[in-house]
Structure formats: C-alpha cells, structure tokens
Short mmCIF file of N, CA and C in Angstrom, two decimals:
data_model
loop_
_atom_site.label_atom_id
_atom_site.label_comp_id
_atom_site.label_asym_id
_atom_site.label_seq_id
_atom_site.Cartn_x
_atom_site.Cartn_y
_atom_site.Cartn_z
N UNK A 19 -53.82 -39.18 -40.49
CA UNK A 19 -55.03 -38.41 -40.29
C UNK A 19 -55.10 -37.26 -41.28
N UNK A 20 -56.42 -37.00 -41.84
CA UNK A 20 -56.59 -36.10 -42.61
C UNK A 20 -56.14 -34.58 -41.56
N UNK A 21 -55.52 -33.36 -42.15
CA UNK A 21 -55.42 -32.63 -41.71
C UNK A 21 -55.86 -31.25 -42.63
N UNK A 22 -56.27 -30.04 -41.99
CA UNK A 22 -56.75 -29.44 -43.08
C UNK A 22 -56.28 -27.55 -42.68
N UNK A 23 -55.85 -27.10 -43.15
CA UNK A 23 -55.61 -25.81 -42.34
C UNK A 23 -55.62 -24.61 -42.93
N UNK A 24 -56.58 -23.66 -43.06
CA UNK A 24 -56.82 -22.66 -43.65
C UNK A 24 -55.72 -21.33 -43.57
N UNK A 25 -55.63 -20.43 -44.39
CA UNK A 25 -54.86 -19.10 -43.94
C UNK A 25 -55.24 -18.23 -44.96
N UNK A 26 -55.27 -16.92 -45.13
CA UNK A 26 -55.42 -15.87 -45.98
C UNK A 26 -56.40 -15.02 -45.71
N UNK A 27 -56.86 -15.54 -44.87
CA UNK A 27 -58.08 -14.24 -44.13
C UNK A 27 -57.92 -13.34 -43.49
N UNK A 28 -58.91 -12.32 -43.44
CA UNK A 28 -58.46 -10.38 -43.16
C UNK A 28 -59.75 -9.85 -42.81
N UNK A 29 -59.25 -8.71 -42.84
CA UNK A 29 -60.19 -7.45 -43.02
C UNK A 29 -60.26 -6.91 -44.45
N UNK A 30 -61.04 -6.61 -45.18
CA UNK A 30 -60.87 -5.65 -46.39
C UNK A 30 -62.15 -4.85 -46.60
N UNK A 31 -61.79 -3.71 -47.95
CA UNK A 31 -63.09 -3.00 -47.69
C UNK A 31 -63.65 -3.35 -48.80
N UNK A 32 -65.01 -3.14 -49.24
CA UNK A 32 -65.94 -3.75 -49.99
C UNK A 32 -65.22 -3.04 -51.44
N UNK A 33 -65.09 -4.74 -52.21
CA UNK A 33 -64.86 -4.22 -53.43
C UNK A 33 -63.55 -5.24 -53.52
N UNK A 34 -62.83 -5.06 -52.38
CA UNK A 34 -61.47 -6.00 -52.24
C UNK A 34 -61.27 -7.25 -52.60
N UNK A 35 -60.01 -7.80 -52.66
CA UNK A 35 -59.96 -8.97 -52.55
C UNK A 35 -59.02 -9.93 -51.68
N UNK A 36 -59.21 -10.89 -51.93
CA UNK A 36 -58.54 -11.74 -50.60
C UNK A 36 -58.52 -13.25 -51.17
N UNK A 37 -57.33 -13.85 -51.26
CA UNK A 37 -56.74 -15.09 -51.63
C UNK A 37 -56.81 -16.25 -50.14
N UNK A 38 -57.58 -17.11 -50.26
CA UNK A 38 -57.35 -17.89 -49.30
C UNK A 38 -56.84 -19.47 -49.49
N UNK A 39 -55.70 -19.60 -48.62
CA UNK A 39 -55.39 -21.14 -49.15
C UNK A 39 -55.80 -22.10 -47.96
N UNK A 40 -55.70 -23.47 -48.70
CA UNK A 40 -55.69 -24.54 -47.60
C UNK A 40 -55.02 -25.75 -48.01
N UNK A 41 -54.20 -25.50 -46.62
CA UNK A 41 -53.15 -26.60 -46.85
C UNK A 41 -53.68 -28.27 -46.62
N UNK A 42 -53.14 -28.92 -47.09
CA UNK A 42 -54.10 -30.40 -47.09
C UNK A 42 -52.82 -31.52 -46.68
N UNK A 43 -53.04 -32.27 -45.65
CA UNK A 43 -52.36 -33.82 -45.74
C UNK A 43 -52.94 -34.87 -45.29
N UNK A 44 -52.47 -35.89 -45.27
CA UNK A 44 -52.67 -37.44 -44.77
C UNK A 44 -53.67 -37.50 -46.06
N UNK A 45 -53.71 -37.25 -46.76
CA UNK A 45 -54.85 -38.17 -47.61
C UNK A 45 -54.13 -38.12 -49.03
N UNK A 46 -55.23 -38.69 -49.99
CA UNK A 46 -54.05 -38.53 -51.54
C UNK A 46 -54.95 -37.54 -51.89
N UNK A 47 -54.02 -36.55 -52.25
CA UNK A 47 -54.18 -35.28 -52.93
C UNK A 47 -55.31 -35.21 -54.15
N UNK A 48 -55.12 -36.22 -55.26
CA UNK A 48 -55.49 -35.81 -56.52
C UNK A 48 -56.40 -37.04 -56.33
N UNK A 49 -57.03 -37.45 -55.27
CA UNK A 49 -58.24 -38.15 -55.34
C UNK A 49 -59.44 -37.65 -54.40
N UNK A 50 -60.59 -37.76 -54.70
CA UNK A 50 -61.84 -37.25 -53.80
C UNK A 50 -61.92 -36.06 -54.29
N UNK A 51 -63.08 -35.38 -53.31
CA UNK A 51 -63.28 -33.98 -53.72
C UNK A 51 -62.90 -32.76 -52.50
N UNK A 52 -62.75 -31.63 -52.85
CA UNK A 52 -62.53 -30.69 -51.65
C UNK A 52 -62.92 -29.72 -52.14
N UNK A 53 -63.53 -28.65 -51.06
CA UNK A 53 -64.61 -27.73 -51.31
C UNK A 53 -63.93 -26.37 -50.32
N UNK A 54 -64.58 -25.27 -50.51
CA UNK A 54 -65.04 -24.37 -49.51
C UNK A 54 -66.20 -24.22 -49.23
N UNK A 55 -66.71 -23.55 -47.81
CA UNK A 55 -67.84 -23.73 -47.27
C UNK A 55 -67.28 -22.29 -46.76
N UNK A 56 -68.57 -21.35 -46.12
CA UNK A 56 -68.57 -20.42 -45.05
C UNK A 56 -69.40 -20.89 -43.72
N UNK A 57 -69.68 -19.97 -42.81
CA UNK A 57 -70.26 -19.53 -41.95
C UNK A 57 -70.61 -18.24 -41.32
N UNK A 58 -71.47 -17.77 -41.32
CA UNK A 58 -71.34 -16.28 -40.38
C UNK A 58 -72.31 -16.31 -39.37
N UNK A 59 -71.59 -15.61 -37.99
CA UNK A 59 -72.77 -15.64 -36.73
C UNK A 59 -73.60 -15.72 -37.11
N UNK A 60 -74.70 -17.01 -36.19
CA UNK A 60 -76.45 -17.00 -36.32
C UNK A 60 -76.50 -17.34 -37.93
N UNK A 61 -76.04 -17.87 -38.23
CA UNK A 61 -76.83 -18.26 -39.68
C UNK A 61 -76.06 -19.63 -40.01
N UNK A 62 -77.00 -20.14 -40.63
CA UNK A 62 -76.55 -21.75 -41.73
C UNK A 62 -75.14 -21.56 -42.18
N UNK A 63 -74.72 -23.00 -42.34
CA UNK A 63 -73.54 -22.91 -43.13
C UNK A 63 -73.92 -22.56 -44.32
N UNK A 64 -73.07 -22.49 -45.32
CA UNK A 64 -73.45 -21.82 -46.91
C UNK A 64 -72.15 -22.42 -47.72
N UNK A 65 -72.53 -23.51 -48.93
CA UNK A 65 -71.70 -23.72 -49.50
C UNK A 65 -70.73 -22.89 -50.23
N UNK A 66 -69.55 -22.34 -50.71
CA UNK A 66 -69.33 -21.74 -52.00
C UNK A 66 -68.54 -22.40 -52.89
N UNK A 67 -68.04 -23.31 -52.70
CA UNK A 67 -67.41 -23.69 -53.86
C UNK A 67 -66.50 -25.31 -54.00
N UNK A 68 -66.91 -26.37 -54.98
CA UNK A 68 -66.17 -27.68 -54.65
C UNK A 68 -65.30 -27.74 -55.68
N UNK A 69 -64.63 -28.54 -55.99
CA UNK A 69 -63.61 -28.81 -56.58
C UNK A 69 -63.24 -30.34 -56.71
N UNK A 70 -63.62 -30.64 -57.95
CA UNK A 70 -63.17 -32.16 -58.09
C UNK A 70 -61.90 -32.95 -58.19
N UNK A 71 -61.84 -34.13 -58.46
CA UNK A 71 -60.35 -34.58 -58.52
C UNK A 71 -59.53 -34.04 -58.95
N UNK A 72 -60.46 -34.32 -60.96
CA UNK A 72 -59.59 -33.44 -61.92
C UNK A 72 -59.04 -32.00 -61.82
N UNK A 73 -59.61 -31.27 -60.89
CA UNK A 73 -59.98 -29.93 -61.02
C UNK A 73 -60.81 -28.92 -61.22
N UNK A 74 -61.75 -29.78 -61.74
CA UNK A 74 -63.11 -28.75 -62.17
C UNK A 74 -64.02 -28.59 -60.66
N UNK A 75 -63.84 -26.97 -60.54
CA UNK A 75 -64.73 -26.38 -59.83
C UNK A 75 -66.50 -25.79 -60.18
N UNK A 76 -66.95 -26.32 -59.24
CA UNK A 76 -68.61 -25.59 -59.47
C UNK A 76 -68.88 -24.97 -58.30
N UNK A 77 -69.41 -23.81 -58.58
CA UNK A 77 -69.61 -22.60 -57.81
C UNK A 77 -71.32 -22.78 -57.28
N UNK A 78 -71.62 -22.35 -56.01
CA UNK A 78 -72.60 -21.69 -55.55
C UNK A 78 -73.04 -20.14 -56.71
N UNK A 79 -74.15 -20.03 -56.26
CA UNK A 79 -74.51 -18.52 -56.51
C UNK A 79 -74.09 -17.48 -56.28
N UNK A 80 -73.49 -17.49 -54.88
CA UNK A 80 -73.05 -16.98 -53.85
C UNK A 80 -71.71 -16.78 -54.45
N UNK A 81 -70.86 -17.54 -54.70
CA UNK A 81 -69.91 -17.60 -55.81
C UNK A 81 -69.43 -17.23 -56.95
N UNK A 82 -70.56 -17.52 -57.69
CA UNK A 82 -70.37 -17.68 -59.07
C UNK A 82 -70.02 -15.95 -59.28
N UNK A 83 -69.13 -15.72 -60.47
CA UNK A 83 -68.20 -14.60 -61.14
C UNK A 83 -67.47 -13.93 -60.01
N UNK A 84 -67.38 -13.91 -58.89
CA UNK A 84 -66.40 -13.11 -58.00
C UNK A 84 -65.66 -14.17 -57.42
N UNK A 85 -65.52 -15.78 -57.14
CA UNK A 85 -64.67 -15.99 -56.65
C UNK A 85 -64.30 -17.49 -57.75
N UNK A 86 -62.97 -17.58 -57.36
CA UNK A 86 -62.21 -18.87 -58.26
C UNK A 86 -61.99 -19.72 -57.00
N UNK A 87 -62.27 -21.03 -57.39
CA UNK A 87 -61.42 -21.61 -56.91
C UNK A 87 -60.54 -22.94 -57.97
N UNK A 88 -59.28 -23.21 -57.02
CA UNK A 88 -58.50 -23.64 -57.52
C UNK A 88 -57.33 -25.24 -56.80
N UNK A 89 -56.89 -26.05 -57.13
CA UNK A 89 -56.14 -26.58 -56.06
C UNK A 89 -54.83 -27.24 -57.03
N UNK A 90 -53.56 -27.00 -56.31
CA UNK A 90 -52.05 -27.42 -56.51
C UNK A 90 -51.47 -28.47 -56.13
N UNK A 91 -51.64 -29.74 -56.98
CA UNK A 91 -51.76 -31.17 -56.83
C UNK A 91 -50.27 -31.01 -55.70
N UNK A 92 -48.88 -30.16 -56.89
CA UNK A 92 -47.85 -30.81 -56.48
C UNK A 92 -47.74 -29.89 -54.57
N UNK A 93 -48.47 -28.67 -54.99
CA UNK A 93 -48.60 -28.35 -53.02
C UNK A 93 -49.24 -28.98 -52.16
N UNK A 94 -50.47 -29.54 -52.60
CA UNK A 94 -51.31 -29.99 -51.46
C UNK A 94 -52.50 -29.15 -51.17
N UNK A 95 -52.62 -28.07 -51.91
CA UNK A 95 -52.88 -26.96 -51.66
C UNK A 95 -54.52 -26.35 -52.42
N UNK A 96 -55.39 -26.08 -51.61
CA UNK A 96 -56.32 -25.25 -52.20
C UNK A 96 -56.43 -24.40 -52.17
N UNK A 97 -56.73 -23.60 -52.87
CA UNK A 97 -57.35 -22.01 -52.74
C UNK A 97 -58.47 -21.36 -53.16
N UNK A 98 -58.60 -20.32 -52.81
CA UNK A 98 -60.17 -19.62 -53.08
C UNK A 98 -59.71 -18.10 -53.37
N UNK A 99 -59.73 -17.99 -54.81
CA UNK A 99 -59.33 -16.32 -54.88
C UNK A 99 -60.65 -15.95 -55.08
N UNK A 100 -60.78 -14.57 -53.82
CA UNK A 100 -62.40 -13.82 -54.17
C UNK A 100 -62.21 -12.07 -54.45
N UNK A 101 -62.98 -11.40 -55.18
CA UNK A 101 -62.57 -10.60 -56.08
C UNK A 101 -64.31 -10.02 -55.55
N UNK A 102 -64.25 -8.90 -55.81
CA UNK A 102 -65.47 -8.13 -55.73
C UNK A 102 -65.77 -8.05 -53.86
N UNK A 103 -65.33 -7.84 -52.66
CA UNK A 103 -65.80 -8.83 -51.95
C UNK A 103 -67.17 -7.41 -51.16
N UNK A 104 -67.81 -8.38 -50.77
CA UNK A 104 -68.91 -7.37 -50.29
C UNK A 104 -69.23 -7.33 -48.66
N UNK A 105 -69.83 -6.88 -48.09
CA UNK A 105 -70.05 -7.07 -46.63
C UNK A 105 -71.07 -8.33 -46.49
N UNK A 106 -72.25 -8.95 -47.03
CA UNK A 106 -72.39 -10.21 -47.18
C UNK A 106 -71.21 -11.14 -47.21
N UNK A 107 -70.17 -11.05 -47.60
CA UNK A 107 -69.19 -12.08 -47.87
C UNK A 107 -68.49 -12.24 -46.26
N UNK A 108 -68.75 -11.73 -45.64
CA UNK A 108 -68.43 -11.72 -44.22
C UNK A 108 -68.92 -12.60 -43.38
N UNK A 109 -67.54 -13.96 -43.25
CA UNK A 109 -67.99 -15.21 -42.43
C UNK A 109 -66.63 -15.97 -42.05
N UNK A 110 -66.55 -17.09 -41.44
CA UNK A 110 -65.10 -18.07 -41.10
C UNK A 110 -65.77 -18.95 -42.35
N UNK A 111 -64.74 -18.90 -43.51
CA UNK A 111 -64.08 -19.75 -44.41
C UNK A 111 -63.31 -21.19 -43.85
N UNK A 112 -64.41 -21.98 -43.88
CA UNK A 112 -63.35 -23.62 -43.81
C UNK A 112 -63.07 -24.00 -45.35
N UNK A 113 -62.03 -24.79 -45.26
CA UNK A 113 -62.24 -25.81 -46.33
C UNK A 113 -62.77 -27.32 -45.94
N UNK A 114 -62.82 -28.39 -46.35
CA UNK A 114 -63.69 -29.64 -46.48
C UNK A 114 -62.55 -30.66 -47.58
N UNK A 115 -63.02 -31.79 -47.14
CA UNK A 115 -62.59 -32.53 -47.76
C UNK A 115 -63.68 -34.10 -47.76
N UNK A 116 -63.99 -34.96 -48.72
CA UNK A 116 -64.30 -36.28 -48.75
C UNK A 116 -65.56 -35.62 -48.43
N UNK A 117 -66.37 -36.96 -48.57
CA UNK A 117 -68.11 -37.29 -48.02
C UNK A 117 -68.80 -36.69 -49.27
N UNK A 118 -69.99 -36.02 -48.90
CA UNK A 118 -71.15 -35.46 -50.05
C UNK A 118 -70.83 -34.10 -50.30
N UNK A 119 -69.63 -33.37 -51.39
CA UNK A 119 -69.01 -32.90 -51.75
C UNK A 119 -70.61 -31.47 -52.08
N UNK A 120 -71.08 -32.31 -53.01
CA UNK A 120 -72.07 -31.36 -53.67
C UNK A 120 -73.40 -30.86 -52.67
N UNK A 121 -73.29 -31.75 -51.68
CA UNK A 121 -73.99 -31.34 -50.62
C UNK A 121 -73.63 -30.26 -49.55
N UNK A 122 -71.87 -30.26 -49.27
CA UNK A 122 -70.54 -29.46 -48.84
C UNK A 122 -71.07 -29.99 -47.37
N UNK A 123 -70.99 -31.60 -47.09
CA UNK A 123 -71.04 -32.51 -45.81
C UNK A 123 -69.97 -32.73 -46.42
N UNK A 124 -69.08 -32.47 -45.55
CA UNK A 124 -67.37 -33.18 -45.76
C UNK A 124 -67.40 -33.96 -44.74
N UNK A 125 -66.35 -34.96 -45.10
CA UNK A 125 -65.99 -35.38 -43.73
C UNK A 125 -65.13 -35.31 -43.39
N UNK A 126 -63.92 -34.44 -43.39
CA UNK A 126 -63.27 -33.47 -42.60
C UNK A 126 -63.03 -32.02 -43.02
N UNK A 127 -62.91 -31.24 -42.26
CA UNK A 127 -62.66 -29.76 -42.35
C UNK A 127 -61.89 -29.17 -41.34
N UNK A 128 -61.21 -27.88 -41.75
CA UNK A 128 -60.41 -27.13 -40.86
C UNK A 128 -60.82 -26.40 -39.74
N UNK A 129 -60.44 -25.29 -39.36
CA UNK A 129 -61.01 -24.91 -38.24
C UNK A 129 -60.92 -23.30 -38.62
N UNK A 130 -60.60 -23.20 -39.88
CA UNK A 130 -61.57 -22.07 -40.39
C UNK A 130 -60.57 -20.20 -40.28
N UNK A 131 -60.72 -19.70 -41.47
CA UNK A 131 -60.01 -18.46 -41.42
C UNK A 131 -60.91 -17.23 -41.82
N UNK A 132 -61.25 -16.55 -41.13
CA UNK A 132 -62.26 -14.85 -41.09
C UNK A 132 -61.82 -14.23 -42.32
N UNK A 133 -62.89 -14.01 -42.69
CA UNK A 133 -62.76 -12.95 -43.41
C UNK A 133 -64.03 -11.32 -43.17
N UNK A 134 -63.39 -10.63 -43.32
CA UNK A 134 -64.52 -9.33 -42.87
C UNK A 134 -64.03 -8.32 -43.85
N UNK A 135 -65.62 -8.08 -44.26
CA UNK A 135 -65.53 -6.98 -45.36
C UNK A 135 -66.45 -5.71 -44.50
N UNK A 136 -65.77 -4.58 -45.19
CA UNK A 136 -66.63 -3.93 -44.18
C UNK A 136 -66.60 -2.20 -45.21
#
C-alpha cells in the first residue's frame, strides 16, 4: 500500500521559513508524479507544487519564488522548502502521489502537517 507521511510543520513568524518533508513507500519511488497541495479552514484545496519523475518541479503562483520543491530518490523522500512565509501561507500541507498530478487529484495523500504563520 501506498503510504505517505508528512512532518516539518510549525508555527513561524511572517518572513520565516519552514522545510517540510514527506516520507513515501509501497510504490516505486522514481516513477509517477508527487506533488504538494494545501488546505486552510473554509476554503478550496490549493495546489502548490508537483514534481515529476525526473525531478522537475512546476510551481503554482502561490509558489512560485518562495518555495522549492524537491524529492530524494535514494530516501523516498519529498520536500517542500518555503522561504518568505506569509500569514496567507497558513494551511495543513499534504503531499500526493499518482492520478492527475497537474490537476493535484492524487490518488493518494497523507494526512497532512500545519503550518501557521502568524
């Protein structure tokens, strides 16, 4: 079974930053795509960021110049380093894996790590 499990989420104050990883198994690593997604109370999900087999990431708007993402074939491992962070950026961070990548419909995801800027 695909498994997916987020960690690196906090509190910080606007401007901060915050590294989030996600650990990944049951599936093959360096095939399909895997993404981050947010959420924050009362509102839509919101893509920010996928990541292809090879590696190449494409960013949301929402994204684009404050956060990287990245993933570590031989860990298993994704991450999302975000840099600038603002009180908008305040939501539960899943990661995703498989399905309509560019759409950020995965078909599986974690169960998600907070982040709060404040």
């Amino acid at each position: 079974d695909v498994q997916l499990v987020e960690s690196g989420g906090g509190s910080v104050q606007t401007g901060g930053s915050l590294t989030l990883a996600c650990a990944a198994s049951g599936f093959t690593y360096t095939s399909g795509c895997m993404g981050w997604f947010r959420q924050a109370p009362g509102k839509e999900r919101e893509g920010v960021a996928i990541v292809d087999s090879d590696g190449t990431a494409i960013y949301t708007d929402a994204a684009k110049g404050r956060f990287t993402a990245s993933k570590d074939n031989d860990k298993g491992t994704l991450y999302l380093q975000m840099n600038l962070l603002e009180p908008a950026d305040t939501a539960m961070y899943y990661c995703g894996y498989g399905g309509f990548c560019s759409s950020y419909k995965f078909n599986s995801s974690g169960r998600g790590t907070q982040v709060t800027v404040s």
